[in-house]
Amino acid sequence: MVGPWRLALLLTFCSCQGIPPVFLEPGESKTLSVAENSNVTLTCRATGHPIPSYWWKKNGKRIPAYSSNGQLSLTNVSAQHKGEYQCMAENGDTHSVTAVAASQPITLDIYRHCKTWEKTNNSRFVRTEFHYLALECDCPPECMRFKIAWYRKEPALTKINISRFEGRLHIDKKGTLHFIYTTSSDGPSNGSTIYQCGVTTPNRLLLGRKYEVSIKKVTNPPSHPSRIKFQTVLPKFLLHQTAELECVFSGYPAPVTTWEYANRTSLPNNGKFELVPGSFGRRLRIRKLSIEDGRRYRCSGTNDITDEAHVDVRVTSKPIWVKPLTDITVPEGRVAHLVCKARSVRSEPRAESPIWYSNGNEINPASIGDRRFQFSKDRSVLTIVKVKRSVDGICFQCNVSNSAGYVFGNGCIQVTRGSGAPGTISKSTVLIAAACSASLVVLAVILTITIRKICKKTRKPEVPPRRSSTPVYTDIEYRNGTPPPPYDQIHLQCRPREVDMLHADGDDSRLYGRTQLGDIEPGTGVRNRPAVVSQGDMLLTPSEEEDDPPPYLSLI
């Protein structure tokens, strides 16, 4: 438990020393996707003493606007608002040193509304029954964020329910409609059926180009061997993401699709690997990718003939922290070491050397004027020789990047008065020390008075001690022929006289003399017991047991 003096010392130290900003939000880098012409508010939040003020940077350049609450409001956003934003929090201490901390970056992505669909020329396909057919969707990029569906006119425009075709039709991740094999029901031979892909936006249905499909009917269905028609090509995923791999085989009968490792080892049945429901095995989902999942996979399509394809999965990651940049406390005059070490995963090239910043401004090791600043060979360690309280109580940042992204670190230096910093004491230092001491005394007095009042209110009244044992009385003598009770033991409750209560912690032998009943009411509490007691014509002698008698009899 923290005592009042320690608490007072802590609060006084905080008010006099100052605490650099520490960000609570955002806790990690993130990306926001915002529709064009809409409004968005970016939020950050930091602690520190004094209370920090905020400003923002976009793509490394300062935005000329202060924010009292850490919010940056953007209205009617367009492509020019796209970029990387960082919140900066700054405060100062009594030594006129300003510390500026930088938040994790927020990437703002602006997308256009899916309002129009510029259709290309119509196309016509004629196929023989039981052959393969693929119809590509010409969906514009801004509409790809919506789920693509396919429609056909029969004669009204009707959405195609893929599940009703028992795996004969498949829509891949790009929106292409695959006919694993065609039948006469897909389009009349003496005419055509129109197919269109489309997306449903919050406002309306948008449709793409028209495909006219005509199928020539055959009398004897031929057998068509399995052939790979579509597969995921050189996929790259981030560490811990969920990946989906896809293989589409044509053929009649419809091939059965299976997945395994390239060395023909079966995939483990541990919940990590899953065939996407409704895909008829054509789509494999891998949950929470690890580095070990970055390998070659084999997909096979089998009817009368088996065909195979390989999908090489690459798992990548932005640099992984080995030792992130953190806050440190250093006595004045000593050496400060700021460490910023990160590594790439084995599928990525080596991470680049860190880029360092001081209060948000980039540090160029080649042109730095202060010789007290020294970098290690790989620039992962920044050393400051003989830190000064008047200039070095600031914040530093570092950025380590590779081809998959980057990590950003922030750390502040708190410089304390140490034994390793001899020198004269300035007038301002004396005034600050006097103010801190006065604050400490006042705060300690207030806390002491408050604690005493609380203790006085919560103190419980003193209660006389009670005996917890119960004596059992045996060897009873009866006088004048009084008949005995129907049992051979009588439990009696005893209460000592008030004068004897003063000797409760001493020798109890004086309390065990012969006494007469009648001075107290039956059922009152007791502590000690007499050696021989009487009630009427009964003479009672206690036994050596320690049991309380029942409340119907009291002795004094």
Coordinates of C-alpha atoms in Angstrom, one line a residue:
M1 CA 0.0 0.0 0.0
V2 CA 1.3 3.4 -0.9
G3 CA 1.6 5.7 2.1
P4 CA 0.5 9.3 2.2
W5 CA 4.1 10.6 2.1
R6 CA 5.0 8.4 -0.9
L7 CA 1.8 9.5 -2.7
A8 CA 2.5 13.1 -2.0
L9 CA 6.1 12.7 -3.3
L10 CA 4.9 11.0 -6.5
L11 CA 2.3 13.7 -7.2
T12 CA 4.7 16.5 -6.4
F13 CA 7.4 15.0 -8.6
C14 CA 5.0 14.6 -11.5
S15 CA 3.9 18.3 -11.2
C16 CA 7.4 19.5 -11.1
Q17 CA 9.3 17.1 -13.4
G18 CA 6.8 16.8 -16.2
I19 CA 5.9 13.6 -18.1
P20 CA 6.3 13.4 -21.9
P21 CA 3.3 12.4 -24.0
V22 CA 2.3 8.7 -24.3
F23 CA -0.2 7.8 -26.9
L24 CA -3.2 5.7 -26.0
E25 CA -4.9 5.9 -29.4
P26 CA -4.3 4.7 -32.1
G27 CA -2.6 1.7 -30.5
E28 CA -1.3 0.4 -33.8
S29 CA -1.1 1.4 -37.5
K30 CA -4.3 1.1 -39.4
T31 CA -6.0 1.8 -42.8
L32 CA -9.3 3.6 -43.3
S33 CA -11.3 3.2 -46.5
V34 CA -13.6 6.2 -47.1
A35 CA -16.0 6.9 -49.9
E36 CA -15.3 10.0 -52.1
N37 CA -17.2 13.1 -51.1
S38 CA -17.9 11.9 -47.6
N39 CA -16.7 13.1 -44.2
V40 CA -14.2 11.5 -41.9
T41 CA -12.7 12.3 -38.5
L42 CA -9.3 11.0 -37.4
T43 CA -8.8 10.6 -33.7
C44 CA -5.8 10.3 -31.4
R45 CA -5.4 10.5 -27.6
A46 CA -2.3 10.8 -25.4
T47 CA -1.5 11.3 -21.7
G48 CA 1.3 13.4 -20.2
H49 CA 2.0 16.3 -17.9
P50 CA 1.3 19.1 -18.7
I51 CA -1.7 18.0 -20.8
P52 CA -0.4 17.6 -24.4
S53 CA -1.6 19.7 -27.3
Y54 CA -2.0 18.1 -30.7
W55 CA -1.2 18.7 -34.4
W56 CA -1.1 16.4 -37.4
K57 CA 1.2 15.5 -40.3
K58 CA 0.3 14.2 -43.7
N59 CA 2.9 12.2 -45.7
G60 CA 5.6 13.7 -43.4
K61 CA 4.5 17.3 -43.7
R62 CA 2.8 19.3 -41.0
I63 CA -0.8 20.3 -41.4
P64 CA -1.2 24.0 -40.3
A65 CA -3.9 23.4 -37.7
Y66 CA -3.8 22.7 -33.9
S67 CA -6.3 20.4 -32.2
S68 CA -7.2 20.7 -28.6
N69 CA -8.8 17.2 -28.5
G70 CA -6.7 15.3 -30.9
Q71 CA -9.3 15.1 -33.7
L72 CA -8.7 16.0 -37.3
S73 CA -11.9 16.4 -39.3
L74 CA -11.9 16.1 -43.1
T75 CA -15.0 17.1 -45.1
N76 CA -16.0 16.2 -48.7
V77 CA -12.9 14.1 -49.1
S78 CA -11.4 13.4 -52.6
A79 CA -8.4 11.7 -54.0
Q80 CA -6.1 14.6 -52.8
H81 CA -6.9 13.5 -49.2
K82 CA -5.4 10.1 -49.7
G83 CA -2.2 9.5 -47.8
E84 CA -0.6 8.7 -44.5
Y85 CA -1.5 10.7 -41.4
Q86 CA 0.2 11.0 -38.0
C87 CA -0.9 12.7 -34.9
M88 CA 1.8 14.6 -32.9
A89 CA 1.4 15.4 -29.2
E90 CA 3.6 17.9 -27.5
N91 CA 4.1 19.3 -24.0
G92 CA 6.9 21.0 -22.0
D93 CA 8.4 20.9 -18.5
T94 CA 9.7 23.5 -16.2
H95 CA 13.0 23.5 -18.0
S96 CA 11.4 24.9 -21.2
V97 CA 12.1 21.6 -23.0
T98 CA 9.4 20.5 -25.4
A99 CA 8.8 16.8 -26.0
V100 CA 6.9 15.8 -29.2
A101 CA 5.6 12.2 -29.5
A102 CA 4.3 10.7 -32.7
S103 CA 1.4 8.3 -33.0
Q104 CA 1.2 5.1 -35.1
P105 CA 0.3 6.1 -38.7
I106 CA -3.2 6.1 -40.1
T107 CA -3.5 5.4 -43.8
L108 CA -6.5 7.0 -45.5
D109 CA -7.7 5.3 -48.7
I110 CA -10.3 7.1 -50.8
Y111 CA -12.5 5.1 -53.2
R112 CA -15.0 6.3 -55.7
H113 CA -18.7 5.5 -55.5
C114 CA -20.0 2.7 -57.7
K115 CA -22.4 4.9 -59.6
T116 CA -21.9 4.0 -63.3
W117 CA -20.8 1.0 -65.3
E118 CA -19.4 1.8 -68.7
K119 CA -20.4 -1.3 -70.7
T120 CA -18.2 -2.7 -73.5
N121 CA -19.6 -4.2 -76.6
N122 CA -21.8 -7.3 -76.3
S123 CA -20.3 -10.7 -77.0
R124 CA -21.8 -13.9 -78.5
F125 CA -20.6 -17.4 -77.7
V126 CA -21.6 -20.6 -79.4
R127 CA -20.6 -23.9 -77.7
T128 CA -21.3 -27.5 -78.2
E129 CA -23.0 -29.2 -75.3
F130 CA -20.8 -30.6 -72.5
H131 CA -17.9 -28.2 -73.4
Y132 CA -16.4 -25.6 -71.1
L133 CA -17.3 -21.9 -71.2
A134 CA -16.1 -18.9 -69.2
L135 CA -17.8 -15.4 -69.1
E136 CA -15.6 -12.6 -67.7
C137 CA -17.1 -9.8 -65.7
D138 CA -16.1 -6.3 -66.7
C139 CA -16.8 -4.8 -63.3
P140 CA -15.0 -1.4 -62.7
P141 CA -12.5 -1.3 -59.9
E142 CA -14.7 1.0 -57.6
C143 CA -17.4 -1.7 -57.8
M144 CA -15.3 -4.7 -56.9
R145 CA -15.8 -4.0 -53.2
F146 CA -19.4 -5.3 -53.7
K147 CA -20.2 -8.9 -54.2
I148 CA -20.5 -9.9 -57.9
A149 CA -23.5 -11.9 -59.0
W150 CA -24.7 -13.2 -62.4
Y151 CA -28.0 -12.7 -64.0
R152 CA -29.8 -14.3 -67.1
K153 CA -32.9 -13.3 -69.0
E154 CA -35.5 -16.0 -69.1
P155 CA -37.3 -13.8 -70.3
A156 CA -37.2 -11.6 -67.2
L157 CA -33.8 -10.8 -65.6
T158 CA -33.2 -13.4 -62.9
K159 CA -30.3 -13.9 -60.5
I160 CA -28.5 -17.2 -61.0
N161 CA -28.5 -19.4 -57.9
I162 CA -25.1 -21.1 -58.2
S163 CA -25.9 -23.8 -55.6
R164 CA -28.8 -25.2 -57.7
F165 CA -26.4 -26.3 -60.4
E166 CA -24.6 -28.9 -58.2
G167 CA -21.1 -27.6 -58.9
R168 CA -21.5 -27.3 -62.7
L169 CA -21.3 -23.5 -62.4
H170 CA -18.7 -21.5 -60.4
I171 CA -17.9 -17.8 -59.9
D172 CA -14.2 -17.2 -59.1
K173 CA -12.6 -14.4 -57.0
K174 CA -12.4 -12.1 -60.0
G175 CA -16.1 -12.5 -60.9
T176 CA -15.7 -14.8 -63.9
L177 CA -18.6 -17.3 -64.4
H178 CA -17.3 -20.7 -65.2
F179 CA -19.4 -23.4 -66.9
I180 CA -17.5 -26.6 -65.9
Y181 CA -19.5 -28.1 -68.8
T182 CA -22.5 -26.7 -70.7
T183 CA -25.9 -28.2 -71.3
S184 CA -28.7 -27.2 -73.7
S185 CA -30.5 -25.5 -70.8
D186 CA -27.8 -22.9 -70.7
G187 CA -28.9 -21.5 -74.1
P188 CA -31.1 -22.6 -77.0
S189 CA -29.4 -23.8 -80.2
N190 CA -31.8 -21.8 -82.4
G191 CA -31.4 -18.6 -80.4
S192 CA -29.5 -17.3 -77.4
T193 CA -29.7 -16.5 -73.7
I194 CA -28.4 -13.3 -72.3
Y195 CA -26.0 -13.3 -69.3
Q196 CA -24.8 -10.2 -67.4
C197 CA -22.8 -9.8 -64.2
G198 CA -23.8 -7.1 -61.7
V199 CA -23.4 -5.6 -58.3
T200 CA -26.0 -4.3 -55.9
T201 CA -25.1 -1.0 -54.3
P202 CA -27.1 0.7 -51.5
N203 CA -28.9 2.7 -54.2
R204 CA -29.5 0.4 -57.2
L205 CA -28.4 -2.6 -59.3
L206 CA -25.6 -2.0 -61.8
L207 CA -25.2 -4.5 -64.7
G208 CA -22.2 -5.1 -67.0
R209 CA -21.9 -6.1 -70.6
K210 CA -24.3 -8.6 -72.2
Y211 CA -23.2 -12.1 -73.3
E212 CA -25.4 -14.0 -75.7
V213 CA -24.9 -17.8 -75.3
S214 CA -26.1 -20.5 -77.7
I215 CA -25.5 -24.2 -77.0
K216 CA -25.6 -26.9 -79.7
K217 CA -27.3 -30.0 -78.4
V218 CA -25.7 -33.5 -78.9
T219 CA -27.3 -36.9 -78.8
N220 CA -24.5 -38.9 -77.1
P221 CA -22.7 -37.1 -74.3
P222 CA -18.9 -37.5 -74.9
S223 CA -16.5 -37.8 -72.0
H224 CA -14.2 -34.8 -71.5
P225 CA -11.0 -35.2 -69.3
S226 CA -10.3 -32.9 -66.5
R227 CA -8.3 -29.7 -67.4
I228 CA -7.2 -26.8 -65.3
K229 CA -8.8 -23.6 -66.4
F230 CA -8.2 -21.1 -63.6
Q231 CA -5.9 -21.0 -60.6
T232 CA -4.6 -18.4 -58.1
V233 CA -1.3 -17.1 -59.4
L234 CA 1.7 -16.2 -57.2
P235 CA -0.4 -15.2 -54.2
K236 CA 1.2 -13.1 -51.5
F237 CA -0.3 -12.7 -48.1
L238 CA 0.6 -10.9 -44.9
L239 CA 1.5 -12.8 -41.8
H240 CA -1.6 -13.8 -39.7
Q241 CA -4.0 -13.1 -42.5
T242 CA -6.5 -15.5 -43.9
A243 CA -5.7 -16.8 -47.4
E244 CA -7.9 -18.3 -50.1
L245 CA -6.5 -20.4 -52.9
E246 CA -8.6 -21.4 -55.9
C247 CA -8.4 -24.0 -58.7
V248 CA -11.1 -24.5 -61.4
F249 CA -11.1 -27.7 -63.6
S250 CA -13.3 -28.3 -66.6
G251 CA -14.5 -31.7 -67.8
Y252 CA -17.5 -34.0 -68.1
P253 CA -18.4 -35.5 -65.7
A254 CA -17.5 -32.5 -63.4
P255 CA -14.1 -33.2 -61.9
V256 CA -13.7 -33.6 -58.1
T257 CA -11.2 -31.1 -56.7
T258 CA -8.8 -32.0 -53.9
W259 CA -5.9 -30.2 -52.1
E260 CA -2.7 -31.4 -50.6
Y261 CA 0.9 -30.3 -50.1
A262 CA 3.1 -30.4 -53.1
N263 CA 4.9 -33.5 -51.7
R264 CA 1.5 -35.2 -51.7
T265 CA 1.3 -35.0 -47.9
S266 CA -2.3 -34.6 -46.7
L267 CA -3.3 -31.3 -45.1
P268 CA -3.7 -31.5 -41.4
N269 CA -7.3 -31.7 -40.1
N270 CA -6.8 -29.1 -37.3
G271 CA -9.2 -26.4 -38.3
K272 CA -6.5 -24.3 -40.0
F273 CA -7.4 -25.6 -43.5
E274 CA -11.0 -25.5 -44.8
L275 CA -12.7 -26.0 -48.1
V276 CA -15.0 -23.0 -48.5
P277 CA -18.6 -24.1 -48.3
G278 CA -20.5 -23.9 -51.6
S279 CA -17.2 -24.0 -53.7
F280 CA -17.3 -27.8 -54.3
G281 CA -13.7 -28.0 -53.1
R282 CA -12.4 -25.5 -55.7
R283 CA -11.5 -22.9 -53.0
L284 CA -9.1 -23.6 -50.1
R285 CA -9.1 -21.3 -47.0
I286 CA -6.0 -21.1 -44.7
R287 CA -6.6 -19.4 -41.4
K288 CA -4.1 -17.2 -39.5
L289 CA -1.1 -17.7 -41.8
S290 CA 2.3 -18.5 -40.3
I291 CA 5.7 -18.4 -41.9
E292 CA 5.6 -22.2 -42.3
D293 CA 2.4 -21.9 -44.4
G294 CA 4.4 -20.1 -47.1
R295 CA 5.0 -23.1 -49.4
R296 CA 3.7 -24.9 -52.5
Y297 CA 0.3 -26.5 -52.6
R298 CA -1.1 -29.0 -55.1
C299 CA -4.7 -29.0 -56.4
S300 CA -6.1 -32.0 -58.4
G301 CA -9.2 -32.3 -60.5
T302 CA -10.3 -35.9 -61.2
N303 CA -13.0 -37.5 -63.4
D304 CA -11.8 -40.2 -65.8
I305 CA -8.5 -38.3 -66.0
T306 CA -6.7 -36.4 -63.2
D307 CA -5.1 -33.1 -63.9
E308 CA -3.0 -31.1 -61.4
A309 CA -1.8 -27.5 -60.7
H310 CA 0.4 -25.9 -58.2
V311 CA -0.1 -22.8 -56.2
D312 CA 3.0 -21.2 -54.6
V313 CA 2.0 -19.2 -51.4
R314 CA 4.3 -16.5 -50.2
V315 CA 3.8 -15.3 -46.6
T316 CA 5.3 -11.9 -46.0
S317 CA 5.3 -9.4 -43.2
K318 CA 6.4 -5.9 -42.4
P319 CA 9.5 -5.9 -40.0
I320 CA 9.0 -7.7 -36.7
W321 CA 10.3 -5.9 -33.6
V322 CA 13.4 -7.4 -31.9
K323 CA 13.7 -4.5 -29.5
P324 CA 11.3 -1.6 -30.0
L325 CA 12.1 2.0 -29.1
T326 CA 10.8 2.8 -25.6
D327 CA 10.9 5.5 -23.0
I328 CA 14.0 5.7 -20.8
T329 CA 15.1 7.6 -17.7
V330 CA 18.7 8.7 -17.5
P331 CA 20.5 10.8 -14.9
E332 CA 22.0 14.0 -16.2
G333 CA 25.6 13.7 -17.4
R334 CA 25.3 10.0 -18.1
V335 CA 25.0 8.2 -21.5
A336 CA 21.6 7.4 -23.1
H337 CA 21.1 4.4 -25.4
L338 CA 18.1 4.4 -27.7
V339 CA 17.6 1.0 -29.4
C340 CA 15.4 0.4 -32.5
K341 CA 15.9 -3.2 -33.8
A342 CA 13.6 -5.1 -36.2
R343 CA 14.0 -8.0 -38.6
S344 CA 12.3 -9.3 -41.7
V345 CA 10.7 -12.8 -42.0
R346 CA 12.8 -15.3 -43.9
S347 CA 10.7 -14.8 -47.1
E348 CA 11.6 -11.1 -47.1
P349 CA 14.9 -9.4 -47.9
R350 CA 16.7 -7.9 -44.9
A351 CA 15.0 -4.8 -43.4
E352 CA 16.5 -1.4 -44.2
S353 CA 18.4 0.6 -41.6
P354 CA 16.2 2.6 -39.3
I355 CA 15.4 6.2 -40.0
W356 CA 15.6 8.4 -36.9
Y357 CA 13.6 11.4 -35.9
S358 CA 13.9 13.9 -33.1
N359 CA 10.5 15.4 -32.0
G360 CA 9.2 14.4 -35.4
N361 CA 12.0 15.9 -37.4
E362 CA 14.3 13.5 -39.3
I363 CA 17.9 13.2 -38.1
N364 CA 20.5 13.1 -40.8
P365 CA 23.6 11.3 -39.4
A366 CA 25.8 12.9 -42.0
S367 CA 24.9 16.5 -41.3
I368 CA 24.2 16.3 -37.5
G369 CA 26.0 19.1 -35.7
D370 CA 25.9 17.7 -32.2
R371 CA 28.8 15.4 -31.7
R372 CA 27.1 13.9 -28.6
F373 CA 24.8 12.0 -31.0
Q374 CA 26.4 8.8 -32.2
F375 CA 24.9 6.0 -34.3
S376 CA 25.9 2.3 -34.4
K377 CA 27.1 0.8 -37.8
D378 CA 23.6 -0.4 -38.7
R379 CA 22.0 2.7 -37.1
S380 CA 19.9 0.5 -34.8
V381 CA 21.3 2.2 -31.7
L382 CA 21.4 6.0 -31.1
T383 CA 23.8 7.0 -28.3
I384 CA 23.7 10.4 -26.6
V385 CA 26.8 11.2 -24.6
K386 CA 26.4 13.3 -21.4
V387 CA 22.7 14.0 -21.6
K388 CA 21.6 17.5 -20.7
R389 CA 18.5 18.1 -18.8
S390 CA 17.9 21.4 -20.5
V391 CA 18.0 20.0 -24.1
D392 CA 17.7 16.2 -24.2
G393 CA 14.4 15.7 -22.4
I394 CA 12.6 15.2 -25.7
C395 CA 11.1 12.3 -27.8
F396 CA 12.7 10.3 -30.6
Q397 CA 11.1 8.2 -33.3
C398 CA 12.4 5.5 -35.6
N399 CA 11.1 3.8 -38.8
V400 CA 12.2 0.4 -40.1
S401 CA 10.8 -0.7 -43.4
N402 CA 10.9 -3.5 -46.0
S403 CA 9.0 -4.4 -49.1
A404 CA 5.9 -5.3 -47.2
G405 CA 5.6 -2.2 -45.0
Y406 CA 7.2 -0.6 -42.0
V407 CA 7.1 -0.4 -38.2
F408 CA 7.2 2.8 -36.3
G409 CA 8.5 3.4 -32.8
N410 CA 8.4 6.3 -30.3
G411 CA 10.4 6.8 -27.2
C412 CA 11.1 9.8 -24.9
I413 CA 14.0 10.6 -22.6
Q414 CA 13.4 11.7 -19.0
V415 CA 16.5 13.4 -17.6
T416 CA 16.9 13.4 -13.8
R417 CA 19.3 15.2 -11.6
G418 CA 22.0 12.6 -10.9
S419 CA 25.2 12.2 -8.9
G420 CA 27.1 12.1 -12.2
A421 CA 26.2 15.7 -13.0
P422 CA 28.2 18.0 -10.7
G423 CA 27.9 21.7 -11.1
T424 CA 26.5 24.9 -9.7
I425 CA 22.8 25.2 -8.8
S426 CA 21.0 27.9 -10.7
K427 CA 18.5 30.4 -9.1
S428 CA 15.6 28.8 -11.1
T429 CA 16.5 25.4 -9.8
V430 CA 16.4 26.7 -6.2
L431 CA 13.0 28.3 -6.8
I432 CA 11.7 25.1 -8.4
A433 CA 13.0 23.0 -5.4
A434 CA 11.4 25.4 -2.9
A435 CA 8.0 25.3 -4.8
C436 CA 8.1 21.5 -4.8
S437 CA 9.0 21.3 -1.1
A438 CA 6.2 23.6 -0.2
S439 CA 3.7 21.6 -2.3
L440 CA 4.9 18.4 -0.7
V441 CA 4.3 19.8 2.9
V442 CA 0.9 21.1 2.1
L443 CA -0.2 17.9 0.3
A444 CA 1.2 15.7 3.1
V445 CA -0.8 17.7 5.8
I446 CA -4.0 17.5 3.8
L447 CA -3.6 13.8 3.2
T448 CA -2.8 13.1 6.9
I449 CA -5.9 15.0 8.1
T450 CA -8.1 13.2 5.6
I451 CA -6.8 9.8 6.5
R452 CA -7.3 10.4 10.3
K453 CA -10.9 11.5 9.7
I454 CA -11.6 8.4 7.6
C455 CA -10.1 6.1 10.2
K456 CA -12.1 7.8 13.0
K457 CA -15.4 7.3 11.2
T458 CA -14.7 3.7 10.3
R459 CA -13.3 2.7 13.8
K460 CA -15.5 0.0 15.5
P461 CA -16.5 0.3 19.2
E462 CA -14.8 -1.9 21.7
V463 CA -16.7 -5.0 22.6
P464 CA -16.0 -7.0 25.8
P465 CA -14.4 -10.4 25.1
R466 CA -16.8 -13.4 25.0
R467 CA -16.0 -16.9 25.8
S468 CA -16.4 -19.2 22.8
S469 CA -16.3 -22.5 24.7
T470 CA -19.2 -24.1 26.4
P471 CA -18.7 -25.8 29.8
V472 CA -20.4 -29.1 30.5
Y473 CA -21.5 -29.7 34.1
T474 CA -21.4 -33.2 35.6
D475 CA -21.2 -34.8 39.1
I476 CA -24.4 -32.9 40.3
E477 CA -25.4 -33.1 44.0
Y478 CA -29.1 -32.8 44.9
R479 CA -30.3 -31.5 48.3
N480 CA -33.6 -32.1 50.2
G481 CA -34.5 -35.0 48.0
T482 CA -35.1 -32.9 44.9
P483 CA -35.7 -35.4 42.0
P484 CA -33.0 -35.4 39.3
P485 CA -33.7 -34.3 35.8
P486 CA -34.4 -37.0 33.1
Y487 CA -30.8 -36.6 31.8
D488 CA -27.5 -37.0 33.5
Q489 CA -25.8 -33.9 32.3
I490 CA -26.9 -30.3 32.7
H491 CA -25.4 -27.6 30.4
L492 CA -25.2 -24.2 32.2
Q493 CA -24.2 -20.8 30.8
C494 CA -22.1 -18.7 33.2
R495 CA -21.5 -15.0 33.5
P496 CA -18.8 -13.5 35.8
R497 CA -19.4 -10.6 38.0
E498 CA -18.3 -7.2 36.7
V499 CA -15.6 -7.0 39.2
D500 CA -14.2 -10.3 38.0
M501 CA -14.2 -9.2 34.4
L502 CA -11.2 -7.0 35.2
H503 CA -9.2 -10.2 35.9
A504 CA -10.4 -12.1 32.7
D505 CA -6.8 -12.3 31.4
G506 CA -5.4 -13.4 34.7
D507 CA -5.9 -16.3 37.1
D508 CA -9.5 -17.6 36.7
S509 CA -9.4 -19.6 39.9
R510 CA -11.1 -16.8 41.9
L511 CA -14.1 -16.8 39.6
Y512 CA -14.9 -20.4 40.2
G513 CA -16.3 -20.0 43.8
R514 CA -19.8 -20.9 45.0
T515 CA -22.4 -18.3 43.9
Q516 CA -26.1 -18.0 44.0
L517 CA -28.4 -17.4 41.0
G518 CA -30.9 -14.7 40.7
D519 CA -28.8 -11.6 40.1
I520 CA -29.1 -11.7 36.3
E521 CA -31.8 -12.6 33.8
P522 CA -31.7 -16.1 32.3
G523 CA -30.1 -16.3 28.9
T524 CA -27.5 -13.5 29.3
G525 CA -23.9 -13.9 27.9
V526 CA -21.1 -15.4 30.0
R527 CA -17.3 -15.7 30.0
N528 CA -16.1 -17.8 32.9
R529 CA -17.6 -20.6 35.0
P530 CA -17.8 -21.4 38.7
A531 CA -16.4 -24.6 40.1
V532 CA -19.6 -25.4 42.1
V533 CA -22.9 -23.6 41.5
S534 CA -26.4 -24.2 42.8
Q535 CA -29.9 -23.6 41.7
G536 CA -32.5 -24.2 44.3
D537 CA -31.6 -27.4 45.9
M538 CA -29.1 -28.5 43.2
L539 CA -25.3 -28.4 43.6
L540 CA -23.5 -28.3 40.2
T541 CA -19.9 -29.1 39.5
P542 CA -18.4 -28.3 36.1
S543 CA -16.5 -30.9 34.1
E544 CA -13.2 -30.4 32.3
E545 CA -14.9 -30.1 28.8
E546 CA -15.3 -26.7 27.2
D547 CA -18.8 -26.5 25.8
D548 CA -21.2 -23.6 26.3
P549 CA -24.3 -24.4 28.3
P550 CA -27.7 -23.6 26.7
P551 CA -29.3 -20.2 27.1
Y552 CA -32.1 -21.3 29.5
L553 CA -29.9 -21.0 32.6
S554 CA -27.5 -18.2 33.7
L555 CA -25.1 -18.2 36.6
I556 CA -23.2 -15.5 38.4

